[in-house]
Amino acid sequence: MTPRQERDRPLPEGDEKARTVRRLFDTISPRYDLVNRVMTLRMDVGWRRRTVRELTLPEGSRILDLACGTGDLCRELAAAGHRPVGFDFSHGMLLAAKTDAPLVEADILQLPVRGASADGATCGFALRNVVSLEGLFAELARVVRPGGRIALLETAEPEPWLMRLGHRVYFRKVVPMIGGLLSNREAYSYLPRSTAYLPEPGQMLAMLRAAGFPDARRLTLSRGLTQLLVATRA
Ligand SMILES: C[S@@+](CC[C@H](N)C(=O)[O-])C[C@H]1O[C@@H](n2cnc3c(N)ncnc32)[C@H](O)[C@@H]1O
């Protein structure tokens, strides 16, 4: 398939989306961390650190890291004195994980966890990957105790038009190229395209508030390259 055909292919939905996402992450897992560092010029490390800080929870808190991948957020959570547990449905990503935190192979839309049993939850770069964002927010509301906190990190588009243009070129051309050189071109063509699944920021906040996080707010990091949704469970 040519790069253009790859770009124009319709995005999968439902079960097909879940299967596609799991397969892609299984494929890219061995070099996922390396590609992340190169593509973000290591900014991703600071973004995850900020995510953990925005939880504003005391040390020793039980935090569920949803879609933990190779465990980067679990490591940051542990370094901050929390007790993380990671969940991901890609066996390959979990095998490649470098963290001492317990890891569970599970769908984050159906967590094998009791209701209101977590002090908080994080999720890094996976909102666009789930089949149902409402389903994910409902699951967060189920597992996080009243007063518990969530911090959800995701890519974004900067607002200033020149930055937005540069960002689009980078995401659509450079990311698949770097991904192709270091890992797998198909996966790194899909991942930038998958941002199309993300609702507008205002809509995501409204969904979070309706799910049981009335104080949900959005922070932008690195001049809008990423967004962080933070909220308290009512
Ligand atoms: C872009 S990676 C992010 C990994 C990690 N959170 C990070 O910050 O680097 C997205 C991860 O979401 C996982 N994922 C996507 N949908 C999922 C689901 N429904 N249940 C469990 N894991 C899921 C993928 O397997 C993948 O590991």
mmCIF file of C-alpha atoms and ligand atoms in Angstrom:
data_model
loop_
_atom_site.group_PDB
_atom_site.id
_atom_site.type_symbol
_atom_site.label_atom_id
_atom_site.label_comp_id
_atom_site.label_asym_id
_atom_site.label_seq_id
_atom_site.Cartn_x
_atom_site.Cartn_y
_atom_site.Cartn_z
ATOM 1 C CA MET A 1 0.000 0.000 0.000
ATOM 2 C CA THR A 2 1.367 3.453 -0.923
ATOM 3 C CA PRO A 3 1.678 6.132 1.806
ATOM 4 C CA ARG A 4 -1.241 8.014 0.188
ATOM 5 C CA GLN A 5 -3.492 4.918 0.173
ATOM 6 C CA GLU A 6 -2.493 4.305 3.784
ATOM 7 C CA ARG A 7 -3.436 7.889 4.698
ATOM 8 C CA ASP A 8 -6.804 7.763 2.917
ATOM 9 C CA ARG A 9 -7.908 4.436 4.403
ATOM 10 C CA PRO A 10 -11.027 4.895 6.599
ATOM 11 C CA LEU A 11 -10.357 4.603 10.323
ATOM 12 C CA PRO A 12 -11.697 1.396 11.928
ATOM 13 C CA GLU A 13 -14.553 1.440 14.448
ATOM 14 C CA GLY A 14 -15.853 -0.888 17.177
ATOM 15 C CA ASP A 15 -14.262 -4.329 17.556
ATOM 16 C CA GLU A 16 -12.179 -3.789 14.445
ATOM 17 C CA LYS A 17 -10.654 -0.676 16.026
ATOM 18 C CA ALA A 18 -9.781 -2.547 19.226
ATOM 19 C CA ARG A 19 -8.179 -5.384 17.230
ATOM 20 C CA THR A 20 -6.227 -2.923 15.071
ATOM 21 C CA VAL A 21 -4.953 -0.965 18.093
ATOM 22 C CA ARG A 22 -3.873 -4.095 19.959
ATOM 23 C CA ARG A 23 -2.097 -5.509 16.901
ATOM 24 C CA LEU A 24 -0.286 -2.232 16.158
ATOM 25 C CA PHE A 25 0.975 -1.855 19.712
ATOM 26 C CA ASP A 26 2.030 -5.512 19.850
ATOM 27 C CA THR A 27 4.043 -4.825 16.682
ATOM 28 C CA ILE A 28 5.756 -1.612 17.777
ATOM 29 C CA SER A 29 6.290 -2.542 21.434
ATOM 30 C CA PRO A 30 10.022 -3.480 21.214
ATOM 31 C CA ARG A 31 11.026 0.026 20.058
ATOM 32 C CA TYR A 32 8.088 2.048 21.418
ATOM 33 C CA ASP A 33 10.118 3.906 24.054
ATOM 34 C CA LEU A 34 12.941 4.781 21.674
ATOM 35 C CA VAL A 35 10.578 6.136 19.001
ATOM 36 C CA ASN A 36 8.676 8.163 21.615
ATOM 37 C CA ARG A 37 11.848 9.834 22.889
ATOM 38 C CA VAL A 38 13.081 10.621 19.384
ATOM 39 C CA MET A 39 9.741 11.912 18.081
ATOM 40 C CA THR A 40 9.012 14.150 21.053
ATOM 41 C CA LEU A 41 12.651 15.170 21.632
ATOM 42 C CA ARG A 42 12.198 13.706 25.138
ATOM 43 C CA MET A 43 9.392 16.169 25.946
ATOM 44 C CA ASP A 44 7.158 13.162 26.721
ATOM 45 C CA VAL A 45 9.145 12.555 29.912
ATOM 46 C CA GLY A 46 8.236 16.005 31.251
ATOM 47 C CA TRP A 47 4.605 15.635 30.168
ATOM 48 C CA ARG A 48 4.216 12.414 32.171
ATOM 49 C CA ARG A 49 5.918 13.977 35.203
ATOM 50 C CA ARG A 50 3.444 16.875 35.056
ATOM 51 C CA THR A 51 0.554 14.393 34.772
ATOM 52 C CA VAL A 52 1.588 12.781 38.045
ATOM 53 C CA ARG A 53 2.044 16.180 39.750
ATOM 54 C CA GLU A 54 -1.445 17.292 38.712
ATOM 55 C CA LEU A 55 -2.981 14.402 40.632
ATOM 56 C CA THR A 56 -2.087 16.321 43.815
ATOM 57 C CA LEU A 57 -2.549 13.157 45.872
ATOM 58 C CA PRO A 58 -0.520 12.222 48.970
ATOM 59 C CA GLU A 59 2.287 9.671 48.790
ATOM 60 C CA GLY A 60 1.135 6.084 49.084
ATOM 61 C CA SER A 61 -1.992 6.661 46.994
ATOM 62 C CA ARG A 62 -3.255 3.674 44.976
ATOM 63 C CA ILE A 63 -3.235 4.864 41.356
ATOM 64 C CA LEU A 64 -4.487 2.893 38.361
ATOM 65 C CA ASP A 65 -2.539 3.663 35.208
ATOM 66 C CA LEU A 66 -4.866 2.861 32.323
ATOM 67 C CA ALA A 67 -3.300 1.806 29.008
ATOM 68 C CA CYS A 68 0.058 1.717 30.768
ATOM 69 C CA GLY A 69 1.945 0.479 27.704
ATOM 70 C CA THR A 70 5.612 0.019 28.594
ATOM 71 C CA GLY A 71 5.103 1.480 32.051
ATOM 72 C CA ASP A 72 6.482 5.022 31.765
ATOM 73 C CA LEU A 73 3.686 6.542 33.861
ATOM 74 C CA CYS A 74 3.884 3.686 36.373
ATOM 75 C CA ARG A 75 7.566 4.521 36.882
ATOM 76 C CA GLU A 76 6.804 8.230 37.375
ATOM 77 C CA LEU A 77 4.011 7.385 39.805
ATOM 78 C CA ALA A 78 6.278 5.110 41.834
ATOM 79 C CA ALA A 79 9.030 7.753 41.832
ATOM 80 C CA ALA A 80 6.504 10.186 43.340
ATOM 81 C CA GLY A 81 5.832 7.710 46.165
ATOM 82 C CA HIS A 82 2.509 6.351 44.847
ATOM 83 C CA ARG A 83 1.428 2.706 44.497
ATOM 84 C CA PRO A 84 0.641 2.259 40.788
ATOM 85 C CA VAL A 85 -0.999 -0.684 39.037
ATOM 86 C CA GLY A 86 -0.836 -0.746 35.240
ATOM 87 C CA PHE A 87 -3.501 -2.081 32.858
ATOM 88 C CA ASP A 88 -3.113 -2.673 29.132
ATOM 89 C CA PHE A 89 -4.541 -5.087 26.585
ATOM 90 C CA SER A 90 -1.392 -5.355 24.459
ATOM 91 C CA HIS A 91 0.615 -8.361 25.577
ATOM 92 C CA GLY A 92 3.616 -7.046 23.632
ATOM 93 C CA MET A 93 3.603 -3.670 25.401
ATOM 94 C CA LEU A 94 3.388 -5.358 28.810
ATOM 95 C CA LEU A 95 6.263 -7.706 27.909
ATOM 96 C CA ALA A 96 8.380 -4.685 26.946
ATOM 97 C CA ALA A 97 7.478 -2.791 30.144
ATOM 98 C CA LYS A 98 10.215 -1.610 32.463
ATOM 99 C CA THR A 99 8.554 -1.039 35.796
ATOM 100 C CA ASP A 100 8.284 -2.781 39.159
ATOM 101 C CA ALA A 101 4.572 -1.971 39.359
ATOM 102 C CA PRO A 102 2.089 -4.849 39.081
ATOM 103 C CA LEU A 103 0.756 -5.025 35.512
ATOM 104 C CA VAL A 104 -2.551 -6.522 34.418
ATOM 105 C CA GLU A 105 -3.485 -7.554 30.884
ATOM 106 C CA ALA A 106 -6.993 -6.168 30.604
ATOM 107 C CA ASP A 107 -9.329 -3.960 28.596
ATOM 108 C CA ILE A 108 -9.496 -0.573 30.304
ATOM 109 C CA LEU A 109 -13.191 -0.357 29.421
ATOM 110 C CA GLN A 110 -13.802 -3.328 31.743
ATOM 111 C CA LEU A 111 -11.297 -3.065 34.561
ATOM 112 C CA PRO A 112 -10.988 -6.084 36.869
ATOM 113 C CA VAL A 113 -11.153 -3.763 39.866
ATOM 114 C CA ARG A 114 -13.740 -3.151 42.628
ATOM 115 C CA GLY A 115 -15.795 0.052 42.537
ATOM 116 C CA ALA A 116 -14.394 3.126 44.354
ATOM 117 C CA SER A 117 -11.211 1.229 45.213
ATOM 118 C CA ALA A 118 -8.640 3.604 43.692
ATOM 119 C CA ASP A 119 -7.404 6.961 44.979
ATOM 120 C CA GLY A 120 -6.733 8.078 41.452
ATOM 121 C CA ALA A 121 -6.088 7.156 37.844
ATOM 122 C CA THR A 122 -3.853 8.256 35.015
ATOM 123 C CA CYS A 123 -3.971 7.547 31.297
ATOM 124 C CA GLY A 124 -1.265 8.502 28.832
ATOM 125 C CA PHE A 125 -1.943 8.934 25.100
ATOM 126 C CA ALA A 126 -4.754 6.409 24.869
ATOM 127 C CA LEU A 127 -7.988 8.427 24.805
ATOM 128 C CA ARG A 128 -7.983 8.293 21.011
ATOM 129 C CA ASN A 129 -7.419 4.552 21.058
ATOM 130 C CA VAL A 130 -10.474 3.378 22.955
ATOM 131 C CA VAL A 131 -13.642 2.274 21.234
ATOM 132 C CA SER A 132 -15.825 4.400 23.518
ATOM 133 C CA LEU A 133 -14.659 7.489 25.367
ATOM 134 C CA GLU A 134 -17.957 7.620 27.294
ATOM 135 C CA GLY A 135 -17.317 4.022 28.309
ATOM 136 C CA LEU A 136 -13.835 4.911 29.545
ATOM 137 C CA PHE A 137 -15.056 7.919 31.547
ATOM 138 C CA ALA A 138 -17.844 5.801 33.079
ATOM 139 C CA GLU A 139 -15.273 3.163 34.072
ATOM 140 C CA LEU A 140 -13.071 5.854 35.639
ATOM 141 C CA ALA A 141 -16.061 7.127 37.598
ATOM 142 C CA ARG A 142 -16.776 3.581 38.794
ATOM 143 C CA VAL A 143 -13.286 2.714 40.039
ATOM 144 C CA VAL A 144 -12.104 6.053 41.492
ATOM 145 C CA ARG A 145 -13.375 6.809 45.019
ATOM 146 C CA PRO A 146 -15.216 10.070 45.785
ATOM 147 C CA GLY A 147 -12.553 12.766 46.201
ATOM 148 C CA GLY A 148 -10.104 10.731 44.089
ATOM 149 C CA ARG A 149 -8.315 12.376 41.188
ATOM 150 C CA ILE A 150 -7.695 11.640 37.536
ATOM 151 C CA ALA A 151 -5.137 13.035 35.079
ATOM 152 C CA LEU A 152 -5.462 12.096 31.411
ATOM 153 C CA LEU A 153 -2.700 13.038 28.993
ATOM 154 C CA GLU A 154 -3.301 13.194 25.257
ATOM 155 C CA THR A 155 -1.904 14.822 22.127
ATOM 156 C CA ALA A 156 -3.430 18.111 20.966
ATOM 157 C CA GLU A 157 -3.155 20.635 18.154
ATOM 158 C CA PRO A 158 -1.592 23.990 19.025
ATOM 159 C CA GLU A 159 -3.854 27.008 18.424
ATOM 160 C CA PRO A 160 -1.534 29.558 16.760
ATOM 161 C CA TRP A 161 -1.961 28.856 13.026
ATOM 162 C CA LEU A 162 1.753 28.686 12.211
ATOM 163 C CA MET A 163 2.411 26.173 14.981
ATOM 164 C CA ARG A 164 -0.676 24.228 13.946
ATOM 165 C CA LEU A 165 0.597 24.041 10.368
ATOM 166 C CA GLY A 166 4.055 22.910 11.470
ATOM 167 C CA HIS A 167 2.491 20.381 13.818
ATOM 168 C CA ARG A 168 0.333 18.930 11.011
ATOM 169 C CA VAL A 169 3.294 18.544 8.697
ATOM 170 C CA TYR A 170 5.332 16.980 11.482
ATOM 171 C CA PHE A 171 2.572 14.581 12.489
ATOM 172 C CA ARG A 172 1.541 13.589 8.980
ATOM 173 C CA LYS A 173 4.929 13.409 7.266
ATOM 174 C CA VAL A 174 7.760 13.263 9.784
ATOM 175 C CA VAL A 175 6.219 10.885 12.344
ATOM 176 C CA PRO A 176 5.464 8.117 9.770
ATOM 177 C CA MET A 177 8.970 8.604 8.336
ATOM 178 C CA ILE A 178 10.771 8.325 11.683
ATOM 179 C CA GLY A 179 8.431 5.509 12.735
ATOM 180 C CA GLY A 180 9.147 3.698 9.457
ATOM 181 C CA LEU A 181 12.891 4.041 9.872
ATOM 182 C CA LEU A 182 13.038 2.990 13.508
ATOM 183 C CA SER A 183 10.012 0.724 13.857
ATOM 184 C CA ASN A 184 6.933 0.174 11.657
ATOM 185 C CA ARG A 185 5.566 2.603 9.085
ATOM 186 C CA GLU A 186 1.972 1.288 9.087
ATOM 187 C CA ALA A 187 1.651 1.838 12.821
ATOM 188 C CA TYR A 188 3.200 5.296 12.770
ATOM 189 C CA SER A 189 0.927 6.338 9.903
ATOM 190 C CA TYR A 190 -2.146 5.144 11.799
ATOM 191 C CA LEU A 191 -1.251 6.769 15.121
ATOM 192 C CA PRO A 192 -1.211 10.387 13.845
ATOM 193 C CA ARG A 193 -4.417 9.716 11.855
ATOM 194 C CA SER A 194 -6.095 8.382 14.986
ATOM 195 C CA THR A 195 -6.175 11.881 16.511
ATOM 196 C CA ALA A 196 -9.291 12.326 14.338
ATOM 197 C CA TYR A 197 -11.151 10.201 16.924
ATOM 198 C CA LEU A 198 -10.635 12.870 19.596
ATOM 199 C CA PRO A 199 -13.647 15.094 20.288
ATOM 200 C CA GLU A 200 -13.148 18.861 20.642
ATOM 201 C CA PRO A 201 -11.734 19.838 24.062
ATOM 202 C CA GLY A 202 -15.020 21.371 25.249
ATOM 203 C CA GLN A 203 -16.891 18.211 24.364
ATOM 204 C CA MET A 204 -14.426 15.995 26.241
ATOM 205 C CA LEU A 205 -14.763 18.204 29.323
ATOM 206 C CA ALA A 206 -18.563 18.057 29.090
ATOM 207 C CA MET A 207 -18.397 14.255 28.845
ATOM 208 C CA LEU A 208 -16.126 14.044 31.892
ATOM 209 C CA ARG A 209 -18.382 16.341 33.926
ATOM 210 C CA ALA A 210 -21.446 14.306 32.979
ATOM 211 C CA ALA A 211 -19.626 11.095 33.980
ATOM 212 C CA GLY A 212 -19.111 12.294 37.573
ATOM 213 C CA PHE A 213 -16.122 14.643 37.458
ATOM 214 C CA PRO A 214 -17.819 18.070 37.755
ATOM 215 C CA ASP A 215 -14.615 20.108 38.179
ATOM 216 C CA ALA A 216 -12.941 18.705 35.039
ATOM 217 C CA ARG A 217 -10.545 21.169 33.443
ATOM 218 C CA ARG A 218 -8.042 21.160 30.613
ATOM 219 C CA LEU A 219 -4.411 22.261 30.729
ATOM 220 C CA THR A 220 -2.223 22.602 27.666
ATOM 221 C CA LEU A 221 1.462 21.710 27.781
ATOM 222 C CA SER A 222 4.360 22.751 25.537
ATOM 223 C CA ARG A 223 2.332 25.507 23.833
ATOM 224 C CA GLY A 224 -0.560 23.206 23.067
ATOM 225 C CA LEU A 225 1.312 20.164 21.742
ATOM 226 C CA THR A 226 -0.371 18.077 24.413
ATOM 227 C CA GLN A 227 -3.394 18.415 26.654
ATOM 228 C CA LEU A 228 -3.985 17.231 30.186
ATOM 229 C CA LEU A 229 -7.509 16.678 31.508
ATOM 230 C CA VAL A 230 -7.604 16.786 35.311
ATOM 231 C CA ALA A 231 -10.578 16.234 37.583
ATOM 232 C CA THR A 232 -11.871 15.119 40.975
ATOM 233 C CA ARG A 233 -14.448 12.347 41.421
ATOM 234 C CA ALA A 234 -17.562 13.818 42.996
HETATM 235 C C1 LIG B 1 0.184 5.343 22.857
HETATM 236 S S1 LIG B 1 0.260 3.975 23.946
HETATM 237 C C2 LIG B 1 0.505 4.792 25.480
HETATM 238 C C3 LIG B 1 1.250 3.962 26.483
HETATM 239 C C4 LIG B 1 1.609 4.700 27.771
HETATM 240 N N1 LIG B 1 0.419 5.117 28.491
HETATM 241 C C5 LIG B 1 2.493 5.874 27.522
HETATM 242 O O1 LIG B 1 2.217 6.962 28.050
HETATM 243 O O2 LIG B 1 3.502 5.730 26.812
HETATM 244 C C6 LIG B 1 -1.437 3.499 24.045
HETATM 245 C C7 LIG B 1 -1.651 2.210 24.810
HETATM 246 O O3 LIG B 1 -3.044 2.048 24.998
HETATM 247 C C8 LIG B 1 -3.321 0.661 25.011
HETATM 248 N N2 LIG B 1 -4.769 0.497 24.839
HETATM 249 C C9 LIG B 1 -5.554 1.073 23.902
HETATM 250 N N3 LIG B 1 -6.838 0.732 24.086
HETATM 251 C C10 LIG B 1 -6.874 -0.075 25.171
HETATM 252 C C11 LIG B 1 -7.910 -0.754 25.852
HETATM 253 N N4 LIG B 1 -9.196 -0.664 25.473
HETATM 254 N N5 LIG B 1 -7.595 -1.481 26.934
HETATM 255 C C12 LIG B 1 -6.308 -1.595 27.338
HETATM 256 N N6 LIG B 1 -5.274 -0.983 26.730
HETATM 257 C C13 LIG B 1 -5.555 -0.223 25.655
HETATM 258 C C14 LIG B 1 -2.439 0.130 23.886
HETATM 259 O O4 LIG B 1 -2.254 -1.255 23.964
HETATM 260 C C15 LIG B 1 -1.158 0.942 24.121
HETATM 261 O O5 LIG B 1 -0.274 0.256 24.963
#
